[in-house]
Amino acid sequence: SAQHARALARRFFAWAGPAPQGAFQTWSALGARAAKAAMAANDLVEVTVEGMGACWVLPAEREALEGASIPPDAFAFLPFSDNAIALRDVAPHVDPAHHGIEIDTWGAGRATLGQAKSLWGRAVFVGGALAGLWEWDPEREAVVWGTFEPRPRLASALEREAEAITGFIHALGEARTTSNDGARSQSKRAGFINAHLNR
């Protein structure tokens, strides 16, 4: 119903805004007309986001976006399928210089970062952008990480974060991304990071 579509739009843009209409359509499985109507019913405000073009945000959040910035050295090791990246295509989160890097995607085989709709792995964000990947290596029993370009200024801090997460995973007992994830898949993802990304 229109009421349910409106509620979906409100929730999606609260979680993912600013975001383009297409991202909401994909997430909600609504057609273009129904999605547009649901967005209009929430009085969404159009904003332009570099790399993403026209996006929409809830009115109450527009003011918070003005002048907002993320320190260039701020970083985070995100969990698998985190909303920061899972609700949109991958490309807008990545420096265009790295769009040609091939990765495994969730349920769609291999694709470049410029074409991927999802990640089959865990993201490392630096300065608000997707800058690399991290994974549990079952053979080393430790977190491995890598970035798409060298980050010498942050390498020590990133390594300390990896060590802290390693300790957490040891206490937790496992590091599967999904219920059917296992050591073989983890080793494959860890191997990709060790072979192709920078430390």
PDB file of C-alpha atoms in Angstrom:
ATOM      1  CA  SER A   1       0.000   0.000   0.000  1.00  0.00           C
ATOM      2  CA  ALA A   2       0.994   3.661  -0.317  1.00  0.00           C
ATOM      3  CA  GLN A   3       1.187   3.895   3.474  1.00  0.00           C
ATOM      4  CA  HIS A   4       3.666   1.019   3.671  1.00  0.00           C
ATOM      5  CA  ALA A   5       5.730   2.446   0.803  1.00  0.00           C
ATOM      6  CA  ARG A   6       5.887   5.788   2.596  1.00  0.00           C
ATOM      7  CA  ALA A   7       7.097   4.078   5.767  1.00  0.00           C
ATOM      8  CA  LEU A   8       9.730   2.173   3.786  1.00  0.00           C
ATOM      9  CA  ALA A   9      11.000   5.400   2.253  1.00  0.00           C
ATOM     10  CA  ARG A  10      11.189   7.094   5.635  1.00  0.00           C
ATOM     11  CA  ARG A  11      13.205   4.240   7.096  1.00  0.00           C
ATOM     12  CA  PHE A  12      15.504   3.851   4.098  1.00  0.00           C
ATOM     13  CA  PHE A  13      16.451   7.517   3.901  1.00  0.00           C
ATOM     14  CA  ALA A  14      16.886   7.695   7.677  1.00  0.00           C
ATOM     15  CA  TRP A  15      19.396   4.845   7.397  1.00  0.00           C
ATOM     16  CA  ALA A  16      20.999   5.567   4.015  1.00  0.00           C
ATOM     17  CA  GLY A  17      20.375   9.209   3.134  1.00  0.00           C
ATOM     18  CA  PRO A  18      21.529  10.998   1.183  1.00  0.00           C
ATOM     19  CA  ALA A  19      20.816   8.383  -1.462  1.00  0.00           C
ATOM     20  CA  PRO A  20      19.552   8.298  -5.062  1.00  0.00           C
ATOM     21  CA  GLN A  21      16.069   7.156  -5.981  1.00  0.00           C
ATOM     22  CA  GLY A  22      17.481   4.094  -7.741  1.00  0.00           C
ATOM     23  CA  ALA A  23      19.068   2.846  -4.524  1.00  0.00           C
ATOM     24  CA  PHE A  24      15.716   3.096  -2.747  1.00  0.00           C
ATOM     25  CA  GLN A  25      13.977   1.264  -5.606  1.00  0.00           C
ATOM     26  CA  THR A  26      16.502  -1.583  -5.498  1.00  0.00           C
ATOM     27  CA  TRP A  27      16.266  -1.920  -1.728  1.00  0.00           C
ATOM     28  CA  SER A  28      12.469  -1.691  -1.552  1.00  0.00           C
ATOM     29  CA  ALA A  29      11.650  -3.532  -4.826  1.00  0.00           C
ATOM     30  CA  LEU A  30       9.156  -0.768  -5.644  1.00  0.00           C
ATOM     31  CA  GLY A  31       8.614   0.437  -9.188  1.00  0.00           C
ATOM     32  CA  ALA A  32       9.771   3.900 -10.202  1.00  0.00           C
ATOM     33  CA  ARG A  33       6.326   5.501  -9.872  1.00  0.00           C
ATOM     34  CA  ALA A  34       5.606   4.014  -6.439  1.00  0.00           C
ATOM     35  CA  ALA A  35       9.097   4.870  -5.192  1.00  0.00           C
ATOM     36  CA  LYS A  36       8.796   8.458  -6.366  1.00  0.00           C
ATOM     37  CA  ALA A  37       5.390   8.815  -4.697  1.00  0.00           C
ATOM     38  CA  ALA A  38       6.681   7.360  -1.426  1.00  0.00           C
ATOM     39  CA  MET A  39       9.619   9.763  -1.476  1.00  0.00           C
ATOM     40  CA  ALA A  40       7.345  12.733  -2.190  1.00  0.00           C
ATOM     41  CA  ALA A  41       5.091  11.725   0.704  1.00  0.00           C
ATOM     42  CA  ASN A  42       8.078  12.179   3.025  1.00  0.00           C
ATOM     43  CA  ASP A  43       8.917  15.636   1.638  1.00  0.00           C
ATOM     44  CA  LEU A  44      12.456  14.534   0.849  1.00  0.00           C
ATOM     45  CA  VAL A  45      14.913  17.255  -0.098  1.00  0.00           C
ATOM     46  CA  GLU A  46      17.108  16.912  -3.199  1.00  0.00           C
ATOM     47  CA  VAL A  47      20.851  17.406  -2.733  1.00  0.00           C
ATOM     48  CA  THR A  48      23.795  16.833  -5.038  1.00  0.00           C
ATOM     49  CA  VAL A  49      26.471  14.414  -3.835  1.00  0.00           C
ATOM     50  CA  GLU A  50      29.824  14.220  -5.587  1.00  0.00           C
ATOM     51  CA  GLY A  51      30.122  10.922  -7.404  1.00  0.00           C
ATOM     52  CA  MET A  52      26.433  10.110  -6.927  1.00  0.00           C
ATOM     53  CA  GLY A  53      24.622  13.023  -8.559  1.00  0.00           C
ATOM     54  CA  ALA A  54      21.054  13.772  -7.481  1.00  0.00           C
ATOM     55  CA  CYS A  55      20.242  12.302  -4.072  1.00  0.00           C
ATOM     56  CA  TRP A  56      17.529  12.785  -1.480  1.00  0.00           C
ATOM     57  CA  VAL A  57      17.591  13.247   2.268  1.00  0.00           C
ATOM     58  CA  LEU A  58      15.021  13.709   5.021  1.00  0.00           C
ATOM     59  CA  PRO A  59      14.321  17.413   5.651  1.00  0.00           C
ATOM     60  CA  ALA A  60      15.506  17.238   9.265  1.00  0.00           C
ATOM     61  CA  GLU A  61      18.922  15.964   8.162  1.00  0.00           C
ATOM     62  CA  ARG A  62      19.677  18.456   5.419  1.00  0.00           C
ATOM     63  CA  GLU A  63      21.030  21.113   7.772  1.00  0.00           C
ATOM     64  CA  ALA A  64      23.360  18.588   9.399  1.00  0.00           C
ATOM     65  CA  LEU A  65      24.873  17.818   5.979  1.00  0.00           C
ATOM     66  CA  GLU A  66      25.809  21.416   5.244  1.00  0.00           C
ATOM     67  CA  GLY A  67      29.453  21.894   6.042  1.00  0.00           C
ATOM     68  CA  ALA A  68      29.826  18.348   7.359  1.00  0.00           C
ATOM     69  CA  SER A  69      33.206  16.739   6.802  1.00  0.00           C
ATOM     70  CA  ILE A  70      35.161  13.677   7.879  1.00  0.00           C
ATOM     71  CA  PRO A  71      38.827  14.020   8.900  1.00  0.00           C
ATOM     72  CA  PRO A  72      41.017  12.524   6.153  1.00  0.00           C
ATOM     73  CA  ASP A  73      42.747  10.126   8.556  1.00  0.00           C
ATOM     74  CA  ALA A  74      39.570   8.906  10.277  1.00  0.00           C
ATOM     75  CA  PHE A  75      39.118   5.184   9.620  1.00  0.00           C
ATOM     76  CA  ALA A  76      36.818   2.293  10.450  1.00  0.00           C
ATOM     77  CA  PHE A  77      36.817  -1.471   9.925  1.00  0.00           C
ATOM     78  CA  LEU A  78      33.186  -2.117   9.003  1.00  0.00           C
ATOM     79  CA  PRO A  79      31.286  -5.400   9.417  1.00  0.00           C
ATOM     80  CA  PHE A  80      30.034  -7.377   6.449  1.00  0.00           C
ATOM     81  CA  SER A  81      27.056  -5.763   4.701  1.00  0.00           C
ATOM     82  CA  ASP A  82      27.224  -2.593   6.795  1.00  0.00           C
ATOM     83  CA  ASN A  83      24.558  -0.052   5.839  1.00  0.00           C
ATOM     84  CA  ALA A  84      27.233   2.512   5.026  1.00  0.00           C
ATOM     85  CA  ILE A  85      27.886   0.626   1.804  1.00  0.00           C
ATOM     86  CA  ALA A  86      25.306  -2.149   1.459  1.00  0.00           C
ATOM     87  CA  LEU A  87      22.388   0.168   0.645  1.00  0.00           C
ATOM     88  CA  ARG A  88      24.064   1.733  -2.411  1.00  0.00           C
ATOM     89  CA  ASP A  89      26.337   0.769  -5.288  1.00  0.00           C
ATOM     90  CA  VAL A  90      30.011   0.486  -4.395  1.00  0.00           C
ATOM     91  CA  ALA A  91      31.471   2.952  -6.919  1.00  0.00           C
ATOM     92  CA  PRO A  92      30.424   6.241  -5.253  1.00  0.00           C
ATOM     93  CA  HIS A  93      32.349   5.230  -2.139  1.00  0.00           C
ATOM     94  CA  VAL A  94      35.639   4.577  -3.967  1.00  0.00           C
ATOM     95  CA  ASP A  95      38.224   6.882  -5.505  1.00  0.00           C
ATOM     96  CA  PRO A  96      37.725   6.575  -9.299  1.00  0.00           C
ATOM     97  CA  ALA A  97      41.424   5.682  -9.582  1.00  0.00           C
ATOM     98  CA  HIS A  98      40.538   2.298  -8.049  1.00  0.00           C
ATOM     99  CA  HIS A  99      37.372   1.534 -10.013  1.00  0.00           C
ATOM    100  CA  GLY A 100      39.223  -1.011 -12.172  1.00  0.00           C
ATOM    101  CA  ILE A 101      40.152  -3.294  -9.243  1.00  0.00           C
ATOM    102  CA  GLU A 102      38.304  -6.615  -9.459  1.00  0.00           C
ATOM    103  CA  ILE A 103      36.705  -8.024  -6.326  1.00  0.00           C
ATOM    104  CA  ASP A 104      34.286 -10.771  -5.349  1.00  0.00           C
ATOM    105  CA  THR A 105      30.736  -9.510  -4.949  1.00  0.00           C
ATOM    106  CA  TRP A 106      27.881 -10.858  -2.846  1.00  0.00           C
ATOM    107  CA  GLY A 107      25.945 -13.305  -5.037  1.00  0.00           C
ATOM    108  CA  ALA A 108      27.125 -11.939  -8.392  1.00  0.00           C
ATOM    109  CA  GLY A 109      30.636 -13.296  -8.979  1.00  0.00           C
ATOM    110  CA  ARG A 110      33.536 -10.974  -9.722  1.00  0.00           C
ATOM    111  CA  ALA A 111      33.210  -7.353 -10.777  1.00  0.00           C
ATOM    112  CA  THR A 112      35.255  -4.186 -10.709  1.00  0.00           C
ATOM    113  CA  LEU A 113      34.779  -1.712  -7.894  1.00  0.00           C
ATOM    114  CA  GLY A 114      33.322   0.636 -10.493  1.00  0.00           C
ATOM    115  CA  GLN A 115      30.598  -1.879 -11.423  1.00  0.00           C
ATOM    116  CA  ALA A 116      30.004  -3.809  -8.193  1.00  0.00           C
ATOM    117  CA  LYS A 117      26.616  -3.652  -6.503  1.00  0.00           C
ATOM    118  CA  SER A 118      27.922  -5.206  -3.297  1.00  0.00           C
ATOM    119  CA  LEU A 119      31.027  -6.492  -1.521  1.00  0.00           C
ATOM    120  CA  TRP A 120      31.650 -10.104  -0.565  1.00  0.00           C
ATOM    121  CA  GLY A 121      33.852  -9.096   2.306  1.00  0.00           C
ATOM    122  CA  ARG A 122      34.410  -6.442   4.934  1.00  0.00           C
ATOM    123  CA  ALA A 123      35.278  -2.834   4.189  1.00  0.00           C
ATOM    124  CA  VAL A 124      37.976  -0.524   5.485  1.00  0.00           C
ATOM    125  CA  PHE A 125      36.890   3.112   5.263  1.00  0.00           C
ATOM    126  CA  VAL A 126      39.380   5.997   5.442  1.00  0.00           C
ATOM    127  CA  GLY A 127      38.255   9.611   5.370  1.00  0.00           C
ATOM    128  CA  GLY A 128      34.687   8.532   4.667  1.00  0.00           C
ATOM    129  CA  ALA A 129      35.592   6.496   1.562  1.00  0.00           C
ATOM    130  CA  LEU A 130      36.056   2.799   0.860  1.00  0.00           C
ATOM    131  CA  ALA A 131      39.835   2.431   0.956  1.00  0.00           C
ATOM    132  CA  GLY A 132      40.432  -1.294   1.409  1.00  0.00           C
ATOM    133  CA  LEU A 133      39.245  -4.611   2.811  1.00  0.00           C
ATOM    134  CA  TRP A 134      39.772  -6.704   5.915  1.00  0.00           C
ATOM    135  CA  GLU A 135      39.078 -10.358   6.634  1.00  0.00           C
ATOM    136  CA  TRP A 136      39.565 -13.115   9.162  1.00  0.00           C
ATOM    137  CA  ASP A 137      42.364 -15.464   8.098  1.00  0.00           C
ATOM    138  CA  PRO A 138      41.567 -18.886   9.617  1.00  0.00           C
ATOM    139  CA  GLU A 139      45.087 -20.183   8.933  1.00  0.00           C
ATOM    140  CA  ARG A 140      46.802 -17.354  10.795  1.00  0.00           C
ATOM    141  CA  GLU A 141      43.886 -17.009  13.213  1.00  0.00           C
ATOM    142  CA  ALA A 142      44.200 -13.262  12.800  1.00  0.00           C
ATOM    143  CA  VAL A 143      42.647 -10.339  10.943  1.00  0.00           C
ATOM    144  CA  VAL A 144      44.363  -9.389   7.698  1.00  0.00           C
ATOM    145  CA  TRP A 145      43.772  -6.079   5.978  1.00  0.00           C
ATOM    146  CA  GLY A 146      44.897  -4.134   2.940  1.00  0.00           C
ATOM    147  CA  THR A 147      44.228  -0.868   1.171  1.00  0.00           C
ATOM    148  CA  PHE A 148      43.856  -0.033  -2.513  1.00  0.00           C
ATOM    149  CA  GLU A 149      46.840   2.312  -2.271  1.00  0.00           C
ATOM    150  CA  PRO A 150      49.631   2.521   0.342  1.00  0.00           C
ATOM    151  CA  ARG A 151      48.666   4.343   3.547  1.00  0.00           C
ATOM    152  CA  PRO A 152      52.018   4.731   5.354  1.00  0.00           C
ATOM    153  CA  ARG A 153      50.741   7.411   7.747  1.00  0.00           C
ATOM    154  CA  LEU A 154      47.927   5.138   8.917  1.00  0.00           C
ATOM    155  CA  ALA A 155      49.582   1.725   8.698  1.00  0.00           C
ATOM    156  CA  SER A 156      50.412   1.450  12.415  1.00  0.00           C
ATOM    157  CA  ALA A 157      46.954   2.603  13.499  1.00  0.00           C
ATOM    158  CA  LEU A 158      45.251   0.232  11.058  1.00  0.00           C
ATOM    159  CA  GLU A 159      47.391  -2.648  12.315  1.00  0.00           C
ATOM    160  CA  ARG A 160      46.488  -1.873  15.929  1.00  0.00           C
ATOM    161  CA  GLU A 161      42.809  -1.901  14.974  1.00  0.00           C
ATOM    162  CA  ALA A 162      43.271  -5.266  13.247  1.00  0.00           C
ATOM    163  CA  GLU A 163      44.930  -6.649  16.374  1.00  0.00           C
ATOM    164  CA  ALA A 164      42.077  -5.383  18.544  1.00  0.00           C
ATOM    165  CA  ILE A 165      39.493  -7.030  16.282  1.00  0.00           C
ATOM    166  CA  THR A 166      41.566 -10.229  16.284  1.00  0.00           C
ATOM    167  CA  GLY A 167      41.296 -10.302  20.073  1.00  0.00           C
ATOM    168  CA  PHE A 168      37.550  -9.725  19.896  1.00  0.00           C
ATOM    169  CA  ILE A 169      37.087 -12.558  17.383  1.00  0.00           C
ATOM    170  CA  HIS A 170      39.127 -14.927  19.551  1.00  0.00           C
ATOM    171  CA  ALA A 171      36.816 -14.085  22.450  1.00  0.00           C
ATOM    172  CA  LEU A 172      33.736 -14.429  20.230  1.00  0.00           C
ATOM    173  CA  GLY A 173      34.844 -17.784  18.847  1.00  0.00           C
ATOM    174  CA  GLU A 174      34.121 -17.312  15.142  1.00  0.00           C
ATOM    175  CA  ALA A 175      34.157 -14.731  12.341  1.00  0.00           C
ATOM    176  CA  ARG A 176      31.657 -15.905   9.734  1.00  0.00           C
ATOM    177  CA  THR A 177      29.957 -13.294   7.568  1.00  0.00           C
ATOM    178  CA  THR A 178      26.846 -15.488   7.159  1.00  0.00           C
ATOM    179  CA  SER A 179      25.596 -18.735   8.645  1.00  0.00           C
ATOM    180  CA  ASN A 180      27.030 -20.762   5.751  1.00  0.00           C
ATOM    181  CA  ASP A 181      30.371 -18.960   5.570  1.00  0.00           C
ATOM    182  CA  GLY A 182      33.371 -21.099   6.424  1.00  0.00           C
ATOM    183  CA  ALA A 183      37.137 -21.388   6.556  1.00  0.00           C
ATOM    184  CA  ARG A 184      37.476 -22.059   2.826  1.00  0.00           C
ATOM    185  CA  SER A 185      35.672 -18.848   1.843  1.00  0.00           C
ATOM    186  CA  GLN A 186      37.461 -16.860   4.520  1.00  0.00           C
ATOM    187  CA  SER A 187      40.835 -18.142   3.319  1.00  0.00           C
ATOM    188  CA  LYS A 188      39.986 -17.156  -0.250  1.00  0.00           C
ATOM    189  CA  ARG A 189      39.065 -13.607   0.756  1.00  0.00           C
ATOM    190  CA  ALA A 190      42.092 -13.299   3.036  1.00  0.00           C
ATOM    191  CA  GLY A 191      44.321 -14.615   0.242  1.00  0.00           C
ATOM    192  CA  PHE A 192      43.039 -11.941  -2.127  1.00  0.00           C
ATOM    193  CA  ILE A 193      43.865  -9.218   0.396  1.00  0.00           C
ATOM    194  CA  ASN A 194      47.347 -10.607   1.054  1.00  0.00           C
ATOM    195  CA  ALA A 195      48.117 -10.980  -2.651  1.00  0.00           C
ATOM    196  CA  HIS A 196      46.611  -7.852  -4.164  1.00  0.00           C
ATOM    197  CA  LEU A 197      46.227  -5.063  -1.603  1.00  0.00           C
ATOM    198  CA  ASN A 198      48.734  -2.818   0.150  1.00  0.00           C
ATOM    199  CA  ARG A 199      49.842  -2.671   3.795  1.00  0.00           C
TER     200      ARG A 199
END
